[in-house]
Amino acid sequence: MLIKLLVDEDEIYWRHRKKDEELEWSHNSTHLVSQFAQCFSNAMVGSRSWIGALFNRSNTRRNADYLLTPIQEQRLQRLQERVNVPFDEARPDHQEALCSLWHCAFPNVSLKGLISDQWKEMGWQGPNPSTDFRGCGFISLENLLYFVRTYPTSFNRLMTKKGGKRATWEYPFAVAGINISYMLIQMLDLHSEKPRCLPGINFVRLLGEDEEAFDVLFCVAFEMMDAQWLAMCAEYMDFNEVLRATRLQLERELSLEDIHRIQDLPAYNLLYQ
C-alpha cells in the first residue's frame, strides 16, 4: 500500500514537467524544516560565513544579462541537450545503460530481465523501472550510473541505507535519484537559454571548470538529501519536505563567493565519509 501511495505522489510530481510549485510543502512544517536546514548548514561549514547579501540579491539578478565564455556556452548547450533526452525503453543504448546500472550496483547478482521484481531491491517502484523515468528522462539514469561508477562506496551505502538511525519506512533509493535530478534541473534553471537565478549562474561558471559538474552535483545532492533525512528523523511520507530542505541548503552553498570548483562545495566531503 505504501508503494501505491508513492506512485500517486510521483504521478502528480512528474506530470508535464511542472515548475517548482509541485514541490509543495505543508504550512505546518515550513518553520520546522527551515530550522533543520539552518542547523545542517552550521554543521556542514562551521564558522564559514554565508554570503547572505549576495544570496538575497538572487532575485534581482534573474534578469541581469551576462556573457558566457565559449567553453561555458558549449558545455551548457551539451548539458541542456542531455536534459531534453527522454528515456526510451525501446532504444538499445538505453536498455544497455539500465542493465549496466544493475550490474554496477549488484555485480554478483544476475539480472533476470529488464522487467523483473529484482528492480525493487534498488528502490524502483515496480518491476519495470522504465515507468519511473517520466518527467526527467535519460539524464537521471546517467546520473545514477555516474554515481555508482565514480563513488561506489557512497552509492552502496545510500542504496543499502547504512549508517544513522533509519526510519521503519525508508525512501526508495532509485526513485529518490530521479527526484534529485529533476530538482537540480529546476533549481539551476536549465530549461532556460541560460540560467537567470544566482545558483544557476554560478553553476555555469563551475561547469566551465569541469564538464562533469552536473553529475558530481547530483552525487553531492544525494548525500545532502540523505543527511537531511537523518537529521529530520524523516518518514516515508516526508520525502518532499526533505528534498525541499536539501534544495535550500544547496542553493546557499552555490551562492558562496569562494566556490570556484564543484569540489569546493562544503557538502562535497560527504562523498568520502
mmCIF file of C-alpha atoms in Angstrom:
data_model
loop_
_atom_site.group_PDB
_atom_site.id
_atom_site.type_symbol
_atom_site.label_atom_id
_atom_site.label_comp_id
_atom_site.label_asym_id
_atom_site.label_seq_id
_atom_site.Cartn_x
_atom_site.Cartn_y
_atom_site.Cartn_z
ATOM 1 C CA MET A 1 0.000 0.000 0.000
ATOM 2 C CA LEU A 2 2.900 2.331 0.758
ATOM 3 C CA ILE A 3 4.333 1.774 -2.694
ATOM 4 C CA LYS A 4 0.978 2.738 -4.220
ATOM 5 C CA LEU A 5 0.969 5.947 -2.192
ATOM 6 C CA LEU A 6 4.362 6.903 -3.585
ATOM 7 C CA VAL A 7 3.218 6.151 -7.122
ATOM 8 C CA ASP A 8 0.296 8.527 -6.695
ATOM 9 C CA GLU A 9 2.553 11.297 -5.374
ATOM 10 C CA ASP A 10 5.098 10.819 -8.158
ATOM 11 C CA GLU A 11 2.441 10.917 -10.895
ATOM 12 C CA ILE A 12 1.450 14.352 -9.632
ATOM 13 C CA TYR A 13 5.093 15.399 -9.173
ATOM 14 C CA TRP A 14 6.296 14.410 -12.644
ATOM 15 C CA ARG A 15 3.254 15.216 -14.811
ATOM 16 C CA HIS A 16 4.007 17.683 -17.646
ATOM 17 C CA ARG A 17 7.275 18.854 -16.078
ATOM 18 C CA LYS A 18 5.538 21.400 -13.938
ATOM 19 C CA LYS A 19 7.515 24.157 -12.277
ATOM 20 C CA ASP A 20 8.782 24.260 -8.746
ATOM 21 C CA GLU A 21 5.259 24.642 -7.375
ATOM 22 C CA GLU A 22 4.934 20.848 -7.471
ATOM 23 C CA LEU A 23 7.388 20.603 -4.611
ATOM 24 C CA GLU A 24 4.812 21.974 -2.178
ATOM 25 C CA TRP A 25 5.141 21.531 1.489
ATOM 26 C CA SER A 26 2.580 21.881 4.219
ATOM 27 C CA HIS A 27 2.318 25.212 6.058
ATOM 28 C CA ASN A 28 2.645 23.463 9.385
ATOM 29 C CA SER A 29 6.079 22.024 8.567
ATOM 30 C CA THR A 30 7.710 25.065 6.942
ATOM 31 C CA HIS A 31 9.175 26.535 10.122
ATOM 32 C CA LEU A 32 10.462 23.168 11.330
ATOM 33 C CA VAL A 33 12.202 22.360 8.048
ATOM 34 C CA SER A 34 13.821 25.803 7.959
ATOM 35 C CA GLN A 35 15.266 25.184 11.412
ATOM 36 C CA PHE A 36 16.700 21.842 10.374
ATOM 37 C CA ALA A 37 18.153 23.333 7.186
ATOM 38 C CA GLN A 38 19.906 26.034 9.214
ATOM 39 C CA CYS A 39 21.229 23.511 11.733
ATOM 40 C CA PHE A 40 22.534 21.378 8.903
ATOM 41 C CA SER A 41 24.185 24.397 7.317
ATOM 42 C CA ASN A 42 26.023 25.209 10.534
ATOM 43 C CA ALA A 43 27.138 21.629 10.989
ATOM 44 C CA MET A 44 28.436 21.429 7.431
ATOM 45 C CA VAL A 45 30.504 24.605 7.283
ATOM 46 C CA GLY A 46 31.204 25.508 10.878
ATOM 47 C CA SER A 47 32.338 29.101 11.199
ATOM 48 C CA ARG A 48 32.406 29.661 7.452
ATOM 49 C CA SER A 49 30.337 32.731 6.672
ATOM 50 C CA TRP A 50 27.474 32.728 4.182
ATOM 51 C CA ILE A 51 27.391 35.482 1.594
ATOM 52 C CA GLY A 52 23.903 36.402 2.713
ATOM 53 C CA ALA A 53 23.576 39.660 0.861
ATOM 54 C CA LEU A 54 24.725 38.043 -2.361
ATOM 55 C CA PHE A 55 22.200 35.238 -1.947
ATOM 56 C CA ASN A 56 19.389 37.628 -1.141
ATOM 57 C CA ARG A 57 20.087 39.578 -4.293
ATOM 58 C CA SER A 58 19.483 36.499 -6.438
ATOM 59 C CA ASN A 59 16.009 37.645 -7.414
ATOM 60 C CA THR A 60 17.302 40.999 -8.596
ATOM 61 C CA ARG A 61 19.895 39.290 -10.777
ATOM 62 C CA ARG A 62 17.472 36.944 -12.509
ATOM 63 C CA ASN A 63 17.072 39.369 -15.388
ATOM 64 C CA ALA A 64 20.667 40.599 -15.420
ATOM 65 C CA ASP A 65 22.498 39.901 -18.626
ATOM 66 C CA TYR A 66 25.843 38.175 -18.538
ATOM 67 C CA LEU A 67 28.210 36.724 -21.088
ATOM 68 C CA LEU A 68 29.304 33.113 -21.312
ATOM 69 C CA THR A 69 32.780 32.102 -22.299
ATOM 70 C CA PRO A 70 32.923 29.858 -25.374
ATOM 71 C CA ILE A 71 33.608 26.767 -23.251
ATOM 72 C CA GLN A 72 30.798 27.617 -20.819
ATOM 73 C CA GLU A 73 28.381 28.075 -23.697
ATOM 74 C CA GLN A 74 29.459 24.823 -25.318
ATOM 75 C CA ARG A 75 29.182 22.787 -22.132
ATOM 76 C CA LEU A 76 25.880 24.345 -21.113
ATOM 77 C CA GLN A 77 24.428 23.505 -24.513
ATOM 78 C CA ARG A 78 25.589 19.889 -24.237
ATOM 79 C CA LEU A 79 24.087 19.613 -20.756
ATOM 80 C CA GLN A 80 20.787 21.068 -21.956
ATOM 81 C CA GLU A 81 20.753 18.561 -24.800
ATOM 82 C CA ARG A 82 21.158 15.778 -22.247
ATOM 83 C CA VAL A 83 18.315 17.200 -20.159
ATOM 84 C CA ASN A 84 15.982 17.035 -23.163
ATOM 85 C CA VAL A 85 16.562 13.350 -23.982
ATOM 86 C CA PRO A 86 13.590 11.238 -22.791
ATOM 87 C CA PHE A 87 14.137 7.716 -21.571
ATOM 88 C CA ASP A 88 13.090 5.259 -24.289
ATOM 89 C CA GLU A 89 12.864 1.641 -23.192
ATOM 90 C CA ALA A 90 12.915 0.578 -26.851
ATOM 91 C CA ARG A 91 16.355 2.076 -27.500
ATOM 92 C CA PRO A 92 19.172 -0.497 -27.201
ATOM 93 C CA ASP A 93 21.593 2.040 -25.705
ATOM 94 C CA HIS A 94 19.062 2.973 -23.008
ATOM 95 C CA GLN A 95 18.446 -0.694 -22.259
ATOM 96 C CA GLU A 96 22.195 -1.243 -22.033
ATOM 97 C CA ALA A 97 22.592 1.683 -19.642
ATOM 98 C CA LEU A 98 19.846 0.323 -17.400
ATOM 99 C CA CYS A 99 21.453 -3.123 -17.342
ATOM 100 C CA SER A 100 24.825 -1.504 -16.592
ATOM 101 C CA LEU A 101 23.308 0.229 -13.578
ATOM 102 C CA TRP A 102 22.155 -3.107 -12.214
ATOM 103 C CA HIS A 103 25.476 -4.843 -12.804
ATOM 104 C CA CYS A 104 27.406 -1.997 -11.175
ATOM 105 C CA ALA A 105 25.092 -1.981 -8.162
ATOM 106 C CA PHE A 106 24.841 -5.767 -7.818
ATOM 107 C CA PRO A 107 27.931 -7.206 -9.534
ATOM 108 C CA ASN A 108 27.397 -10.678 -8.128
ATOM 109 C CA VAL A 109 23.678 -10.967 -8.891
ATOM 110 C CA SER A 110 22.404 -11.904 -12.352
ATOM 111 C CA LEU A 111 19.549 -9.785 -13.685
ATOM 112 C CA LYS A 112 16.606 -11.831 -14.911
ATOM 113 C CA GLY A 113 15.337 -9.169 -17.296
ATOM 114 C CA LEU A 114 14.522 -5.534 -17.898
ATOM 115 C CA ILE A 115 11.171 -6.287 -16.286
ATOM 116 C CA SER A 116 11.720 -8.126 -13.026
ATOM 117 C CA ASP A 117 10.808 -7.811 -9.363
ATOM 118 C CA GLN A 118 14.550 -7.627 -8.722
ATOM 119 C CA TRP A 119 14.476 -3.924 -9.586
ATOM 120 C CA LYS A 120 12.568 -3.217 -6.386
ATOM 121 C CA GLU A 121 15.751 -4.097 -4.474
ATOM 122 C CA MET A 122 17.326 -0.920 -5.894
ATOM 123 C CA GLY A 123 14.356 1.204 -4.953
ATOM 124 C CA TRP A 124 12.312 1.288 -8.140
ATOM 125 C CA GLN A 125 8.552 1.400 -7.666
ATOM 126 C CA GLY A 126 7.746 -1.745 -9.588
ATOM 127 C CA PRO A 127 9.220 -4.498 -11.774
ATOM 128 C CA ASN A 128 9.664 -2.142 -14.749
ATOM 129 C CA PRO A 129 11.950 0.822 -13.910
ATOM 130 C CA SER A 130 11.208 2.392 -17.295
ATOM 131 C CA THR A 131 7.907 3.682 -15.930
ATOM 132 C CA ASP A 132 9.730 5.752 -13.288
ATOM 133 C CA PHE A 133 11.601 7.937 -15.765
ATOM 134 C CA ARG A 134 8.612 10.036 -16.823
ATOM 135 C CA GLY A 135 9.251 13.738 -16.486
ATOM 136 C CA CYS A 136 13.032 13.645 -16.073
ATOM 137 C CA GLY A 137 14.380 11.408 -18.793
ATOM 138 C CA PHE A 138 17.615 9.645 -19.585
ATOM 139 C CA ILE A 139 19.852 12.076 -17.694
ATOM 140 C CA SER A 140 18.559 10.740 -14.374
ATOM 141 C CA LEU A 141 19.789 7.276 -15.355
ATOM 142 C CA GLU A 142 23.104 8.768 -16.437
ATOM 143 C CA ASN A 143 23.353 10.473 -13.037
ATOM 144 C CA LEU A 144 22.807 7.188 -11.188
ATOM 145 C CA LEU A 145 25.353 5.430 -13.411
ATOM 146 C CA TYR A 146 27.910 8.163 -12.786
ATOM 147 C CA PHE A 147 27.276 7.899 -9.045
ATOM 148 C CA VAL A 148 27.813 4.133 -8.837
ATOM 149 C CA ARG A 149 30.894 4.208 -11.096
ATOM 150 C CA THR A 150 32.605 7.236 -9.547
ATOM 151 C CA TYR A 151 31.645 6.940 -5.871
ATOM 152 C CA PRO A 152 30.674 3.266 -5.433
ATOM 153 C CA THR A 153 31.141 3.267 -1.648
ATOM 154 C CA SER A 154 28.834 6.233 -1.205
ATOM 155 C CA PHE A 155 26.317 4.827 -3.698
ATOM 156 C CA ASN A 156 26.088 1.471 -1.979
ATOM 157 C CA ARG A 157 25.930 2.995 1.497
ATOM 158 C CA LEU A 158 22.925 5.087 0.498
ATOM 159 C CA MET A 159 21.274 2.331 -1.512
ATOM 160 C CA THR A 160 21.501 -0.138 1.362
ATOM 161 C CA LYS A 161 20.641 2.559 3.933
ATOM 162 C CA LYS A 162 23.711 2.006 6.075
ATOM 163 C CA GLY A 163 24.560 4.477 8.793
ATOM 164 C CA GLY A 164 22.369 6.552 11.047
ATOM 165 C CA LYS A 165 19.100 5.792 12.748
ATOM 166 C CA ARG A 166 16.786 4.748 9.943
ATOM 167 C CA ALA A 167 13.014 5.008 9.691
ATOM 168 C CA THR A 168 10.779 1.964 9.540
ATOM 169 C CA TRP A 169 9.744 3.016 6.032
ATOM 170 C CA GLU A 170 12.670 4.451 4.086
ATOM 171 C CA TYR A 171 12.678 6.419 0.849
ATOM 172 C CA PRO A 172 13.119 4.263 -2.295
ATOM 173 C CA PHE A 173 16.678 4.854 -3.466
ATOM 174 C CA ALA A 174 16.362 4.848 -7.273
ATOM 175 C CA VAL A 175 13.171 6.904 -7.335
ATOM 176 C CA ALA A 176 14.813 9.393 -4.981
ATOM 177 C CA GLY A 177 17.617 9.743 -7.521
ATOM 178 C CA ILE A 178 15.166 10.664 -10.273
ATOM 179 C CA ASN A 179 13.587 13.269 -7.997
ATOM 180 C CA ILE A 180 17.026 14.734 -7.243
ATOM 181 C CA SER A 181 17.882 15.010 -10.954
ATOM 182 C CA TYR A 182 14.589 16.815 -11.559
ATOM 183 C CA MET A 183 15.148 19.131 -8.599
ATOM 184 C CA LEU A 184 18.615 20.120 -9.848
ATOM 185 C CA ILE A 185 17.336 20.854 -13.361
ATOM 186 C CA GLN A 186 14.685 23.167 -11.938
ATOM 187 C CA MET A 187 16.961 24.762 -9.344
ATOM 188 C CA LEU A 188 19.654 25.581 -11.922
ATOM 189 C CA ASP A 189 17.106 26.856 -14.468
ATOM 190 C CA LEU A 190 18.483 24.573 -17.171
ATOM 191 C CA HIS A 191 15.390 24.823 -19.363
ATOM 192 C CA SER A 192 16.148 28.493 -19.998
ATOM 193 C CA GLU A 193 18.506 29.610 -22.758
ATOM 194 C CA LYS A 194 20.912 30.376 -19.945
ATOM 195 C CA PRO A 195 20.250 30.353 -16.178
ATOM 196 C CA ARG A 196 18.902 33.551 -14.618
ATOM 197 C CA CYS A 197 18.980 32.581 -10.938
ATOM 198 C CA LEU A 198 22.128 33.059 -8.867
ATOM 199 C CA PRO A 199 22.772 29.342 -8.176
ATOM 200 C CA GLY A 200 22.365 28.640 -11.898
ATOM 201 C CA ILE A 201 24.643 31.499 -12.922
ATOM 202 C CA ASN A 202 27.326 30.311 -10.511
ATOM 203 C CA PHE A 203 26.869 26.721 -11.649
ATOM 204 C CA VAL A 204 27.624 27.661 -15.262
ATOM 205 C CA ARG A 205 30.935 29.025 -14.042
ATOM 206 C CA LEU A 206 31.642 25.691 -12.328
ATOM 207 C CA LEU A 207 30.603 23.870 -15.486
ATOM 208 C CA GLY A 208 33.243 25.850 -17.356
ATOM 209 C CA GLU A 209 35.839 24.383 -14.990
ATOM 210 C CA ASP A 210 34.528 20.808 -15.090
ATOM 211 C CA GLU A 211 32.154 19.338 -17.674
ATOM 212 C CA GLU A 212 31.121 16.656 -15.160
ATOM 213 C CA ALA A 213 29.947 19.312 -12.692
ATOM 214 C CA PHE A 214 26.255 18.394 -13.019
ATOM 215 C CA ASP A 215 26.881 14.696 -12.432
ATOM 216 C CA VAL A 216 29.104 15.444 -9.440
ATOM 217 C CA LEU A 217 26.476 17.850 -8.108
ATOM 218 C CA PHE A 218 23.914 15.056 -8.332
ATOM 219 C CA CYS A 219 26.092 12.841 -6.130
ATOM 220 C CA VAL A 220 26.624 15.666 -3.643
ATOM 221 C CA ALA A 221 22.890 16.436 -3.573
ATOM 222 C CA PHE A 222 22.061 12.769 -2.929
ATOM 223 C CA GLU A 223 24.394 12.721 0.067
ATOM 224 C CA MET A 224 22.931 16.001 1.309
ATOM 225 C CA MET A 225 19.402 14.659 0.972
ATOM 226 C CA ASP A 226 20.235 11.547 2.972
ATOM 227 C CA ALA A 227 21.907 13.666 5.672
ATOM 228 C CA GLN A 228 18.790 15.833 5.846
ATOM 229 C CA TRP A 229 16.644 12.708 6.027
ATOM 230 C CA LEU A 230 18.536 11.502 9.088
ATOM 231 C CA ALA A 231 18.692 14.940 10.717
ATOM 232 C CA MET A 232 14.934 15.363 10.363
ATOM 233 C CA CYS A 233 14.173 11.796 11.527
ATOM 234 C CA ALA A 234 12.047 11.677 8.396
ATOM 235 C CA GLU A 235 9.497 9.040 7.495
ATOM 236 C CA TYR A 236 8.268 7.714 4.166
ATOM 237 C CA MET A 237 5.756 10.485 3.540
ATOM 238 C CA ASP A 238 8.227 13.278 4.433
ATOM 239 C CA PHE A 239 10.340 12.916 1.306
ATOM 240 C CA ASN A 240 9.182 16.102 -0.435
ATOM 241 C CA GLU A 241 9.931 18.137 2.682
ATOM 242 C CA VAL A 242 13.400 16.627 2.891
ATOM 243 C CA LEU A 243 14.009 17.363 -0.790
ATOM 244 C CA ARG A 244 12.903 20.957 -0.308
ATOM 245 C CA ALA A 245 15.273 21.401 2.645
ATOM 246 C CA THR A 246 18.071 19.896 0.554
ATOM 247 C CA ARG A 247 17.406 22.350 -2.228
ATOM 248 C CA LEU A 248 17.542 25.321 0.147
ATOM 249 C CA GLN A 249 20.872 24.142 1.535
ATOM 250 C CA LEU A 250 22.325 23.541 -1.904
ATOM 251 C CA GLU A 251 21.217 26.970 -3.122
ATOM 252 C CA ARG A 252 23.085 28.521 -0.202
ATOM 253 C CA GLU A 253 26.249 26.574 -0.938
ATOM 254 C CA LEU A 254 26.115 27.540 -4.609
ATOM 255 C CA SER A 255 25.905 31.178 -3.521
ATOM 256 C CA LEU A 256 29.189 31.186 -1.584
ATOM 257 C CA GLU A 257 31.675 33.566 -3.165
ATOM 258 C CA ASP A 258 34.660 31.234 -2.699
ATOM 259 C CA ILE A 259 33.198 28.323 -4.703
ATOM 260 C CA HIS A 260 35.374 28.030 -7.790
ATOM 261 C CA ARG A 261 35.064 24.284 -8.425
ATOM 262 C CA ILE A 262 32.283 21.832 -7.710
ATOM 263 C CA GLN A 263 34.675 20.157 -5.250
ATOM 264 C CA ASP A 264 34.721 23.384 -3.202
ATOM 265 C CA LEU A 265 31.155 22.833 -2.043
ATOM 266 C CA PRO A 266 31.173 22.103 1.716
ATOM 267 C CA ALA A 267 28.867 19.124 1.162
ATOM 268 C CA TYR A 268 31.315 17.523 -1.295
ATOM 269 C CA ASN A 269 33.176 15.984 1.650
ATOM 270 C CA LEU A 270 30.114 13.868 2.435
ATOM 271 C CA LEU A 271 31.027 11.661 -0.526
ATOM 272 C CA TYR A 272 34.090 10.428 1.373
ATOM 273 C CA GLN A 273 32.636 9.833 4.821
#
